[in-house]
């Protein structure tokens, strides 16, 4: 898991530590040093925080965060994709809150440690909320002037952080537990098998030893038949004769099989000329008959 370096420092934290006012100064200093060590900017260095704060596009921030956290399988591993979304969403929220570089570093380390407590220490939701309250008491607002450098968040920012964790991690705590603790079955959608086949005897490989197999199997399945080539030739000849017969039958069935395109054009031209000539003769005869009829009428009119 990303941020394992910060998780290593968390191993010494006792969630049940009480910050009672009855402890002496040495114990308080030890607790302050422990808190300071836990929230040291080890999860994302200052240069990476600065690089991310310059960007405004969430896709670019996600890609840079993926490179920083060394997530290689976000497209095929659901767990890596969820963790990357968890860190990117948290950083983008902190960027929207106008946190400083130190505040962003502390907030991102806090996010990583909460996941570390869940995954490694199997901390329950109730214990995580208590642990968050103890840490926020040290890094949040405090009227004490001692270890003033640890109190980097004011009242408004501390409440905003708690509200964000409530709607992000704590609201979906059971889902994160399921992601870390439940084993998922690997679905095999395909298998690859290598099958070695016996090579034919005609390839440049030695024939199998006769003493390794029985004579019946060798003669039936492996030894090439001497009449195989002759049978293939006979099949080719039969196919050729059948094709020639089919061509002759097609020629008989098709009356235009022996004619070329020019022959067809000339025949069509002759037929067309004959048809046009007959039509022209009929038209001429009809015109002549009508002309004679008109002449006869004219002669009658002249006589009257």
PDB file of C-alpha atoms in Angstrom:
ATOM      1  CA  UNK A   1       0.000   0.000   0.000  1.00  0.00           C
ATOM      2  CA  UNK A   2       1.186   3.520  -0.788  1.00  0.00           C
ATOM      3  CA  UNK A   3       2.440   5.534   2.106  1.00  0.00           C
ATOM      4  CA  UNK A   4       3.880   2.540   3.901  1.00  0.00           C
ATOM      5  CA  UNK A   5       6.723   4.736   5.124  1.00  0.00           C
ATOM      6  CA  UNK A   6       4.311   6.736   7.236  1.00  0.00           C
ATOM      7  CA  UNK A   7       2.711   3.508   8.373  1.00  0.00           C
ATOM      8  CA  UNK A   8       6.004   2.310   9.829  1.00  0.00           C
ATOM      9  CA  UNK A   9       6.116   5.245  12.218  1.00  0.00           C
ATOM     10  CA  UNK A  10       2.559   4.562  13.219  1.00  0.00           C
ATOM     11  CA  UNK A  11       3.414   1.159  14.688  1.00  0.00           C
ATOM     12  CA  UNK A  12       4.490   2.804  17.925  1.00  0.00           C
ATOM     13  CA  UNK A  13       1.206   4.659  18.429  1.00  0.00           C
ATOM     14  CA  UNK A  14      -1.099   3.499  21.154  1.00  0.00           C
ATOM     15  CA  UNK A  15      -4.692   4.481  20.309  1.00  0.00           C
ATOM     16  CA  UNK A  16      -5.560   4.334  23.970  1.00  0.00           C
ATOM     17  CA  UNK A  17      -3.048   7.038  24.970  1.00  0.00           C
ATOM     18  CA  UNK A  18      -4.711   9.609  27.248  1.00  0.00           C
ATOM     19  CA  UNK A  19      -3.559  13.184  27.291  1.00  0.00           C
ATOM     20  CA  UNK A  20      -4.501  13.793  30.904  1.00  0.00           C
ATOM     21  CA  UNK A  21      -3.175  16.813  32.659  1.00  0.00           C
ATOM     22  CA  UNK A  22      -1.761  14.702  35.502  1.00  0.00           C
ATOM     23  CA  UNK A  23       1.228  13.471  33.457  1.00  0.00           C
ATOM     24  CA  UNK A  24       4.540  15.092  34.118  1.00  0.00           C
ATOM     25  CA  UNK A  25       6.483  17.268  31.673  1.00  0.00           C
ATOM     26  CA  UNK A  26       8.687  14.420  30.403  1.00  0.00           C
ATOM     27  CA  UNK A  27       5.682  12.289  29.455  1.00  0.00           C
ATOM     28  CA  UNK A  28       4.062  15.274  27.753  1.00  0.00           C
ATOM     29  CA  UNK A  29       7.217  15.970  25.799  1.00  0.00           C
ATOM     30  CA  UNK A  30       7.364  12.306  24.753  1.00  0.00           C
ATOM     31  CA  UNK A  31       3.759  12.443  23.555  1.00  0.00           C
ATOM     32  CA  UNK A  32       4.383  15.669  21.670  1.00  0.00           C
ATOM     33  CA  UNK A  33       7.469  14.166  20.025  1.00  0.00           C
ATOM     34  CA  UNK A  34       5.447  11.072  19.108  1.00  0.00           C
ATOM     35  CA  UNK A  35       2.680  13.158  17.549  1.00  0.00           C
ATOM     36  CA  UNK A  36       5.241  15.257  15.702  1.00  0.00           C
ATOM     37  CA  UNK A  37       6.966  12.143  14.418  1.00  0.00           C
ATOM     38  CA  UNK A  38       3.683  10.605  13.290  1.00  0.00           C
ATOM     39  CA  UNK A  39       2.573  13.682  11.381  1.00  0.00           C
ATOM     40  CA  UNK A  40       5.939  14.338   9.817  1.00  0.00           C
ATOM     41  CA  UNK A  41       5.653  15.050   6.065  1.00  0.00           C
ATOM     42  CA  UNK A  42       6.856  11.624   4.995  1.00  0.00           C
ATOM     43  CA  UNK A  43       3.829  10.582   2.946  1.00  0.00           C
ATOM     44  CA  UNK A  44       4.238  13.297   0.284  1.00  0.00           C
ATOM     45  CA  UNK A  45       7.379  15.459   0.384  1.00  0.00           C
ATOM     46  CA  UNK A  46       7.111  19.241   0.166  1.00  0.00           C
ATOM     47  CA  UNK A  47       8.301  19.342  -3.462  1.00  0.00           C
ATOM     48  CA  UNK A  48       5.564  16.916  -4.515  1.00  0.00           C
ATOM     49  CA  UNK A  49       2.948  18.915  -2.611  1.00  0.00           C
ATOM     50  CA  UNK A  50       4.159  22.090  -4.322  1.00  0.00           C
ATOM     51  CA  UNK A  51       4.038  20.391  -7.724  1.00  0.00           C
ATOM     52  CA  UNK A  52       0.470  19.219  -7.142  1.00  0.00           C
ATOM     53  CA  UNK A  53      -0.708  22.613  -5.849  1.00  0.00           C
ATOM     54  CA  UNK A  54       0.293  24.241  -9.135  1.00  0.00           C
ATOM     55  CA  UNK A  55      -2.240  22.124 -11.053  1.00  0.00           C
ATOM     56  CA  UNK A  56      -5.938  22.941 -11.374  1.00  0.00           C
ATOM     57  CA  UNK A  57      -7.101  19.978 -13.468  1.00  0.00           C
ATOM     58  CA  UNK A  58      -8.149  16.987 -11.383  1.00  0.00           C
ATOM     59  CA  UNK A  59      -7.086  14.556 -14.126  1.00  0.00           C
ATOM     60  CA  UNK A  60      -3.539  15.939 -14.127  1.00  0.00           C
ATOM     61  CA  UNK A  61      -3.456  15.814 -10.324  1.00  0.00           C
ATOM     62  CA  UNK A  62      -4.606  12.195 -10.440  1.00  0.00           C
ATOM     63  CA  UNK A  63      -1.906  11.211 -12.935  1.00  0.00           C
ATOM     64  CA  UNK A  64       0.846  12.936 -10.926  1.00  0.00           C
ATOM     65  CA  UNK A  65      -0.449  11.399  -7.706  1.00  0.00           C
ATOM     66  CA  UNK A  66      -0.409   7.974  -9.380  1.00  0.00           C
ATOM     67  CA  UNK A  67       3.236   8.453 -10.322  1.00  0.00           C
ATOM     68  CA  UNK A  68       4.166   9.746  -6.848  1.00  0.00           C
ATOM     69  CA  UNK A  69       2.431   6.835  -5.096  1.00  0.00           C
ATOM     70  CA  UNK A  70       3.634   4.270  -7.674  1.00  0.00           C
ATOM     71  CA  UNK A  71       0.232   2.838  -8.541  1.00  0.00           C
ATOM     72  CA  UNK A  72       0.820   0.724 -11.637  1.00  0.00           C
ATOM     73  CA  UNK A  73      -2.431  -1.218 -12.060  1.00  0.00           C
ATOM     74  CA  UNK A  74      -5.254   1.289 -11.590  1.00  0.00           C
ATOM     75  CA  UNK A  75      -6.940   0.136 -14.823  1.00  0.00           C
ATOM     76  CA  UNK A  76      -7.084  -3.540 -13.833  1.00  0.00           C
ATOM     77  CA  UNK A  77      -6.826  -3.474 -10.014  1.00  0.00           C
ATOM     78  CA  UNK A  78      -9.910  -2.125  -8.254  1.00  0.00           C
ATOM     79  CA  UNK A  79      -8.065  -1.730  -4.957  1.00  0.00           C
ATOM     80  CA  UNK A  80      -5.380   0.536  -6.441  1.00  0.00           C
ATOM     81  CA  UNK A  81      -8.029   2.605  -8.215  1.00  0.00           C
ATOM     82  CA  UNK A  82      -9.993   3.076  -4.962  1.00  0.00           C
ATOM     83  CA  UNK A  83      -6.896   4.088  -2.997  1.00  0.00           C
ATOM     84  CA  UNK A  84      -5.821   6.545  -5.686  1.00  0.00           C
ATOM     85  CA  UNK A  85      -9.289   8.088  -5.718  1.00  0.00           C
ATOM     86  CA  UNK A  86      -9.154   8.336  -1.909  1.00  0.00           C
ATOM     87  CA  UNK A  87      -5.891  10.292  -1.939  1.00  0.00           C
ATOM     88  CA  UNK A  88      -6.754  12.450  -4.975  1.00  0.00           C
ATOM     89  CA  UNK A  89     -10.145  13.415  -3.544  1.00  0.00           C
ATOM     90  CA  UNK A  90      -8.543  14.322  -0.228  1.00  0.00           C
ATOM     91  CA  UNK A  91      -5.830  16.410  -1.836  1.00  0.00           C
ATOM     92  CA  UNK A  92      -8.280  18.189  -4.136  1.00  0.00           C
ATOM     93  CA  UNK A  93     -10.449  19.018  -1.127  1.00  0.00           C
ATOM     94  CA  UNK A  94      -7.433  20.346   0.793  1.00  0.00           C
ATOM     95  CA  UNK A  95      -6.461  22.420  -2.243  1.00  0.00           C
ATOM     96  CA  UNK A  96      -9.967  23.883  -2.308  1.00  0.00           C
ATOM     97  CA  UNK A  97      -9.573  24.812   1.369  1.00  0.00           C
ATOM     98  CA  UNK A  98      -6.474  26.877   0.448  1.00  0.00           C
ATOM     99  CA  UNK A  99      -4.265  24.916   2.826  1.00  0.00           C
ATOM    100  CA  UNK A 100      -0.604  25.780   2.961  1.00  0.00           C
ATOM    101  CA  UNK A 101       2.082  23.307   1.927  1.00  0.00           C
ATOM    102  CA  UNK A 102       2.628  22.263   5.549  1.00  0.00           C
ATOM    103  CA  UNK A 103      -1.120  21.911   6.153  1.00  0.00           C
ATOM    104  CA  UNK A 104      -1.574  19.821   2.985  1.00  0.00           C
ATOM    105  CA  UNK A 105       1.318  17.610   4.038  1.00  0.00           C
ATOM    106  CA  UNK A 106      -0.140  17.048   7.502  1.00  0.00           C
ATOM    107  CA  UNK A 107      -3.607  16.403   6.084  1.00  0.00           C
ATOM    108  CA  UNK A 108      -2.363  13.872   3.492  1.00  0.00           C
ATOM    109  CA  UNK A 109      -0.329  12.109   6.177  1.00  0.00           C
ATOM    110  CA  UNK A 110      -3.444  11.998   8.356  1.00  0.00           C
ATOM    111  CA  UNK A 111      -5.399  10.378   5.509  1.00  0.00           C
ATOM    112  CA  UNK A 112      -2.686   7.792   4.988  1.00  0.00           C
ATOM    113  CA  UNK A 113      -2.442   6.972   8.687  1.00  0.00           C
ATOM    114  CA  UNK A 114      -6.191   6.432   8.981  1.00  0.00           C
ATOM    115  CA  UNK A 115      -6.001   3.851   6.196  1.00  0.00           C
ATOM    116  CA  UNK A 116      -2.933   2.319   7.818  1.00  0.00           C
ATOM    117  CA  UNK A 117      -4.784   1.963  11.118  1.00  0.00           C
ATOM    118  CA  UNK A 118      -7.628   0.251   9.290  1.00  0.00           C
ATOM    119  CA  UNK A 119      -5.527  -2.085   7.181  1.00  0.00           C
ATOM    120  CA  UNK A 120      -2.639  -2.977   9.485  1.00  0.00           C
ATOM    121  CA  UNK A 121      -3.983  -2.466  13.004  1.00  0.00           C
ATOM    122  CA  UNK A 122      -7.553  -3.552  12.136  1.00  0.00           C
ATOM    123  CA  UNK A 123      -8.803  -0.524  14.015  1.00  0.00           C
ATOM    124  CA  UNK A 124     -12.572  -0.315  14.347  1.00  0.00           C
ATOM    125  CA  UNK A 125     -14.614   2.723  13.399  1.00  0.00           C
ATOM    126  CA  UNK A 126     -15.015   3.751  17.026  1.00  0.00           C
ATOM    127  CA  UNK A 127     -11.278   3.481  17.691  1.00  0.00           C
ATOM    128  CA  UNK A 128     -10.471   5.425  14.516  1.00  0.00           C
ATOM    129  CA  UNK A 129     -12.766   8.259  15.600  1.00  0.00           C
ATOM    130  CA  UNK A 130     -11.135   8.332  19.041  1.00  0.00           C
ATOM    131  CA  UNK A 131      -7.668   8.283  17.491  1.00  0.00           C
ATOM    132  CA  UNK A 132      -8.618  11.141  15.180  1.00  0.00           C
ATOM    133  CA  UNK A 133      -9.853  13.185  18.156  1.00  0.00           C
ATOM    134  CA  UNK A 134      -6.557  12.705  19.989  1.00  0.00           C
ATOM    135  CA  UNK A 135      -4.490  13.685  16.947  1.00  0.00           C
ATOM    136  CA  UNK A 136      -6.656  16.703  16.148  1.00  0.00           C
ATOM    137  CA  UNK A 137      -6.293  17.824  19.754  1.00  0.00           C
ATOM    138  CA  UNK A 138      -2.554  18.103  19.134  1.00  0.00           C
ATOM    139  CA  UNK A 139      -2.493  19.569  15.626  1.00  0.00           C
ATOM    140  CA  UNK A 140      -5.670  21.655  16.002  1.00  0.00           C
ATOM    141  CA  UNK A 141      -6.284  24.840  18.002  1.00  0.00           C
ATOM    142  CA  UNK A 142      -4.962  24.849  21.560  1.00  0.00           C
ATOM    143  CA  UNK A 143      -4.743  27.614  24.115  1.00  0.00           C
ATOM    144  CA  UNK A 144      -1.476  26.218  25.449  1.00  0.00           C
ATOM    145  CA  UNK A 145       1.632  28.041  24.322  1.00  0.00           C
ATOM    146  CA  UNK A 146       3.763  24.889  24.602  1.00  0.00           C
ATOM    147  CA  UNK A 147       4.643  23.116  21.340  1.00  0.00           C
ATOM    148  CA  UNK A 148       2.883  25.856  19.474  1.00  0.00           C
ATOM    149  CA  UNK A 149       4.404  24.701  16.170  1.00  0.00           C
ATOM    150  CA  UNK A 150       2.185  21.571  16.167  1.00  0.00           C
ATOM    151  CA  UNK A 151      -1.084  23.537  16.154  1.00  0.00           C
ATOM    152  CA  UNK A 152      -1.273  24.276  12.424  1.00  0.00           C
ATOM    153  CA  UNK A 153      -5.080  24.177  11.972  1.00  0.00           C
ATOM    154  CA  UNK A 154      -7.516  26.700  13.436  1.00  0.00           C
ATOM    155  CA  UNK A 155     -11.008  25.910  14.698  1.00  0.00           C
ATOM    156  CA  UNK A 156     -12.709  26.318  11.319  1.00  0.00           C
ATOM    157  CA  UNK A 157     -10.157  24.137   9.508  1.00  0.00           C
ATOM    158  CA  UNK A 158     -10.276  21.449  12.190  1.00  0.00           C
ATOM    159  CA  UNK A 159     -14.063  21.220  11.988  1.00  0.00           C
ATOM    160  CA  UNK A 160     -13.888  21.102   8.199  1.00  0.00           C
ATOM    161  CA  UNK A 161     -11.376  18.228   8.347  1.00  0.00           C
ATOM    162  CA  UNK A 162     -13.563  16.243  10.733  1.00  0.00           C
ATOM    163  CA  UNK A 163     -16.637  16.870   8.562  1.00  0.00           C
ATOM    164  CA  UNK A 164     -14.768  15.748   5.438  1.00  0.00           C
ATOM    165  CA  UNK A 165     -13.540  12.531   7.064  1.00  0.00           C
ATOM    166  CA  UNK A 166     -17.074  11.891   8.312  1.00  0.00           C
ATOM    167  CA  UNK A 167     -18.563  11.954   4.781  1.00  0.00           C
ATOM    168  CA  UNK A 168     -15.630  10.249   3.041  1.00  0.00           C
ATOM    169  CA  UNK A 169     -13.845   7.566   5.085  1.00  0.00           C
ATOM    170  CA  UNK A 170     -16.052   7.091   8.134  1.00  0.00           C
ATOM    171  CA  UNK A 171     -19.308   6.980   6.171  1.00  0.00           C
ATOM    172  CA  UNK A 172     -17.937   4.159   3.991  1.00  0.00           C
ATOM    173  CA  UNK A 173     -15.819   2.469   6.651  1.00  0.00           C
ATOM    174  CA  UNK A 174     -17.422  -0.941   6.126  1.00  0.00           C
ATOM    175  CA  UNK A 175     -16.617  -0.807   2.432  1.00  0.00           C
ATOM    176  CA  UNK A 176     -12.963  -0.072   3.131  1.00  0.00           C
ATOM    177  CA  UNK A 177     -12.898  -2.954   5.614  1.00  0.00           C
ATOM    178  CA  UNK A 178     -14.343  -5.231   2.964  1.00  0.00           C
ATOM    179  CA  UNK A 179     -11.712  -4.075   0.479  1.00  0.00           C
ATOM    180  CA  UNK A 180      -8.811  -4.767   2.841  1.00  0.00           C
ATOM    181  CA  UNK A 181     -10.004  -7.938   4.578  1.00  0.00           C
ATOM    182  CA  UNK A 182     -12.188  -9.828   2.090  1.00  0.00           C
ATOM    183  CA  UNK A 183     -10.504 -12.087  -0.426  1.00  0.00           C
ATOM    184  CA  UNK A 184     -11.925 -11.969  -3.917  1.00  0.00           C
ATOM    185  CA  UNK A 185     -12.098 -14.993  -6.161  1.00  0.00           C
ATOM    186  CA  UNK A 186     -10.005 -14.931  -9.287  1.00  0.00           C
ATOM    187  CA  UNK A 187     -12.191 -15.616 -12.282  1.00  0.00           C
ATOM    188  CA  UNK A 188     -10.359 -17.590 -14.960  1.00  0.00           C
ATOM    189  CA  UNK A 189     -11.840 -16.685 -18.327  1.00  0.00           C
ATOM    190  CA  UNK A 190      -9.339 -18.627 -20.403  1.00  0.00           C
ATOM    191  CA  UNK A 191      -6.559 -21.147 -20.189  1.00  0.00           C
ATOM    192  CA  UNK A 192      -3.564 -21.711 -22.411  1.00  0.00           C
ATOM    193  CA  UNK A 193      -2.516 -25.241 -23.210  1.00  0.00           C
ATOM    194  CA  UNK A 194       0.339 -26.503 -25.361  1.00  0.00           C
ATOM    195  CA  UNK A 195      -0.371 -29.633 -27.382  1.00  0.00           C
ATOM    196  CA  UNK A 196       2.415 -31.341 -29.270  1.00  0.00           C
ATOM    197  CA  UNK A 197       1.395 -32.984 -32.522  1.00  0.00           C
ATOM    198  CA  UNK A 198       3.167 -35.765 -34.378  1.00  0.00           C
ATOM    199  CA  UNK A 199       4.911 -34.308 -37.403  1.00  0.00           C
ATOM    200  CA  UNK A 200       4.243 -35.883 -40.810  1.00  0.00           C
ATOM    201  CA  UNK A 201       6.853 -38.287 -42.131  1.00  0.00           C
ATOM    202  CA  UNK A 202       7.486 -36.278 -45.315  1.00  0.00           C
ATOM    203  CA  UNK A 203       8.940 -33.297 -43.397  1.00  0.00           C
ATOM    204  CA  UNK A 204      12.681 -33.217 -42.690  1.00  0.00           C
ATOM    205  CA  UNK A 205      12.268 -34.986 -39.388  1.00  0.00           C
ATOM    206  CA  UNK A 206      13.140 -38.578 -38.604  1.00  0.00           C
ATOM    207  CA  UNK A 207      10.252 -41.002 -38.763  1.00  0.00           C
ATOM    208  CA  UNK A 208       9.172 -42.492 -35.448  1.00  0.00           C
ATOM    209  CA  UNK A 209      10.921 -45.660 -34.430  1.00  0.00           C
ATOM    210  CA  UNK A 210       9.025 -48.739 -35.471  1.00  0.00           C
ATOM    211  CA  UNK A 211       9.879 -50.506 -32.253  1.00  0.00           C
ATOM    212  CA  UNK A 212       8.213 -47.708 -30.288  1.00  0.00           C
ATOM    213  CA  UNK A 213       4.753 -48.397 -31.694  1.00  0.00           C
ATOM    214  CA  UNK A 214       2.927 -51.367 -33.113  1.00  0.00           C
ATOM    215  CA  UNK A 215       3.070 -52.169 -36.839  1.00  0.00           C
ATOM    216  CA  UNK A 216      -0.682 -51.797 -37.257  1.00  0.00           C
ATOM    217  CA  UNK A 217      -0.724 -48.260 -35.854  1.00  0.00           C
ATOM    218  CA  UNK A 218       2.326 -47.258 -37.880  1.00  0.00           C
ATOM    219  CA  UNK A 219       0.972 -48.608 -41.162  1.00  0.00           C
ATOM    220  CA  UNK A 220      -2.505 -47.207 -40.560  1.00  0.00           C
ATOM    221  CA  UNK A 221      -1.817 -43.701 -39.278  1.00  0.00           C
ATOM    222  CA  UNK A 222       1.823 -42.791 -39.977  1.00  0.00           C
ATOM    223  CA  UNK A 223       3.253 -44.635 -42.979  1.00  0.00           C
ATOM    224  CA  UNK A 224       2.382 -42.767 -46.209  1.00  0.00           C
ATOM    225  CA  UNK A 225       0.357 -44.808 -48.642  1.00  0.00           C
ATOM    226  CA  UNK A 226       2.208 -45.555 -51.952  1.00  0.00           C
ATOM    227  CA  UNK A 227      -0.966 -45.136 -53.989  1.00  0.00           C
ATOM    228  CA  UNK A 228      -1.775 -41.752 -52.493  1.00  0.00           C
ATOM    229  CA  UNK A 229      -0.219 -39.746 -55.318  1.00  0.00           C
ATOM    230  CA  UNK A 230      -1.919 -41.792 -58.027  1.00  0.00           C
ATOM    231  CA  UNK A 231      -5.246 -41.347 -56.298  1.00  0.00           C
ATOM    232  CA  UNK A 232      -4.725 -37.603 -56.136  1.00  0.00           C
ATOM    233  CA  UNK A 233      -3.886 -37.506 -59.866  1.00  0.00           C
ATOM    234  CA  UNK A 234      -7.006 -39.477 -60.704  1.00  0.00           C
ATOM    235  CA  UNK A 235      -9.073 -37.074 -58.626  1.00  0.00           C
ATOM    236  CA  UNK A 236      -7.563 -34.110 -60.474  1.00  0.00           C
ATOM    237  CA  UNK A 237      -8.334 -35.713 -63.840  1.00  0.00           C
ATOM    238  CA  UNK A 238     -11.898 -36.450 -62.813  1.00  0.00           C
ATOM    239  CA  UNK A 239     -12.362 -32.886 -61.650  1.00  0.00           C
ATOM    240  CA  UNK A 240     -10.967 -31.585 -64.976  1.00  0.00           C
ATOM    241  CA  UNK A 241     -13.301 -33.777 -67.009  1.00  0.00           C
ATOM    242  CA  UNK A 242     -16.242 -32.725 -64.905  1.00  0.00           C
ATOM    243  CA  UNK A 243     -15.397 -29.073 -65.433  1.00  0.00           C
ATOM    244  CA  UNK A 244     -15.176 -29.549 -69.221  1.00  0.00           C
ATOM    245  CA  UNK A 245     -18.542 -31.306 -69.265  1.00  0.00           C
ATOM    246  CA  UNK A 246     -20.073 -28.460 -67.287  1.00  0.00           C
ATOM    247  CA  UNK A 247     -18.702 -25.937 -69.787  1.00  0.00           C
ATOM    248  CA  UNK A 248     -20.163 -27.803 -72.769  1.00  0.00           C
ATOM    249  CA  UNK A 249     -23.526 -28.102 -71.037  1.00  0.00           C
ATOM    250  CA  UNK A 250     -23.510 -24.386 -70.272  1.00  0.00           C
ATOM    251  CA  UNK A 251     -22.721 -23.671 -73.939  1.00  0.00           C
ATOM    252  CA  UNK A 252     -25.688 -25.792 -75.040  1.00  0.00           C
ATOM    253  CA  UNK A 253     -28.023 -24.128 -72.578  1.00  0.00           C
ATOM    254  CA  UNK A 254     -26.925 -20.581 -73.487  1.00  0.00           C
ATOM    255  CA  UNK A 255     -27.796 -19.721 -77.156  1.00  0.00           C
ATOM    256  CA  UNK A 256     -25.469 -16.697 -77.113  1.00  0.00           C
ATOM    257  CA  UNK A 257     -22.469 -18.609 -75.776  1.00  0.00           C
ATOM    258  CA  UNK A 258     -20.749 -18.692 -79.225  1.00  0.00           C
ATOM    259  CA  UNK A 259     -21.342 -15.044 -80.114  1.00  0.00           C
ATOM    260  CA  UNK A 260     -19.139 -12.081 -79.389  1.00  0.00           C
ATOM    261  CA  UNK A 261     -20.269  -8.591 -78.471  1.00  0.00           C
ATOM    262  CA  UNK A 262     -19.695  -7.338 -82.023  1.00  0.00           C
ATOM    263  CA  UNK A 263     -21.859 -10.129 -83.441  1.00  0.00           C
ATOM    264  CA  UNK A 264     -24.658  -9.234 -81.064  1.00  0.00           C
ATOM    265  CA  UNK A 265     -24.379  -5.518 -81.998  1.00  0.00           C
ATOM    266  CA  UNK A 266     -24.511  -6.243 -85.748  1.00  0.00           C
ATOM    267  CA  UNK A 267     -27.511  -8.526 -85.340  1.00  0.00           C
ATOM    268  CA  UNK A 268     -29.353  -5.922 -83.316  1.00  0.00           C
ATOM    269  CA  UNK A 269     -28.527  -3.265 -85.958  1.00  0.00           C
ATOM    270  CA  UNK A 270     -29.988  -5.421 -88.765  1.00  0.00           C
ATOM    271  CA  UNK A 271     -33.142  -6.129 -86.839  1.00  0.00           C
ATOM    272  CA  UNK A 272     -33.527  -2.449 -86.021  1.00  0.00           C
ATOM    273  CA  UNK A 273     -33.089  -1.402 -89.669  1.00  0.00           C
ATOM    274  CA  UNK A 274     -35.695  -3.913 -90.823  1.00  0.00           C
ATOM    275  CA  UNK A 275     -38.212  -2.781 -88.238  1.00  0.00           C
ATOM    276  CA  UNK A 276     -37.682   0.887 -89.077  1.00  0.00           C
ATOM    277  CA  UNK A 277     -38.000   0.190 -92.822  1.00  0.00           C
ATOM    278  CA  UNK A 278     -41.326  -1.582 -92.372  1.00  0.00           C
ATOM    279  CA  UNK A 279     -42.650   1.254 -90.236  1.00  0.00           C
ATOM    280  CA  UNK A 280     -41.538   3.806 -92.820  1.00  0.00           C
ATOM    281  CA  UNK A 281     -43.297   1.918 -95.644  1.00  0.00           C
ATOM    282  CA  UNK A 282     -46.534   1.712 -93.669  1.00  0.00           C
ATOM    283  CA  UNK A 283     -46.429   5.425 -92.941  1.00  0.00           C
ATOM    284  CA  UNK A 284     -45.820   6.211 -96.638  1.00  0.00           C
ATOM    285  CA  UNK A 285     -48.747   4.047 -97.732  1.00  0.00           C
ATOM    286  CA  UNK A 286     -51.093   5.708 -95.244  1.00  0.00           C
ATOM    287  CA  UNK A 287     -49.984   9.177 -96.369  1.00  0.00           C
ATOM    288  CA  UNK A 288     -50.573   8.260-100.022  1.00  0.00           C
ATOM    289  CA  UNK A 289     -54.108   6.996 -99.271  1.00  0.00           C
ATOM    290  CA  UNK A 290     -54.957  10.182 -97.378  1.00  0.00           C
ATOM    291  CA  UNK A 291     -53.531  12.321-100.180  1.00  0.00           C
ATOM    292  CA  UNK A 292     -55.725  10.558-102.791  1.00  0.00           C
ATOM    293  CA  UNK A 293     -58.799  11.028-100.597  1.00  0.00           C
ATOM    294  CA  UNK A 294     -58.108  14.763-100.222  1.00  0.00           C
ATOM    295  CA  UNK A 295     -57.607  15.152-104.014  1.00  0.00           C
ATOM    296  CA  UNK A 296     -60.955  13.433-104.703  1.00  0.00           C
ATOM    297  CA  UNK A 297     -62.737  15.837-102.358  1.00  0.00           C
ATOM    298  CA  UNK A 298     -61.084  18.820-103.993  1.00  0.00           C
ATOM    299  CA  UNK A 299     -62.227  17.689-107.454  1.00  0.00           C
ATOM    300  CA  UNK A 300     -65.838  17.366-106.217  1.00  0.00           C
ATOM    301  CA  UNK A 301     -65.753  20.844-104.797  1.00  0.00           C
ATOM    302  CA  UNK A 302     -64.490  22.280-108.092  1.00  0.00           C
ATOM    303  CA  UNK A 303     -67.337  20.668-110.070  1.00  0.00           C
ATOM    304  CA  UNK A 304     -69.996  22.089-107.769  1.00  0.00           C
TER     305      UNK A 304
END
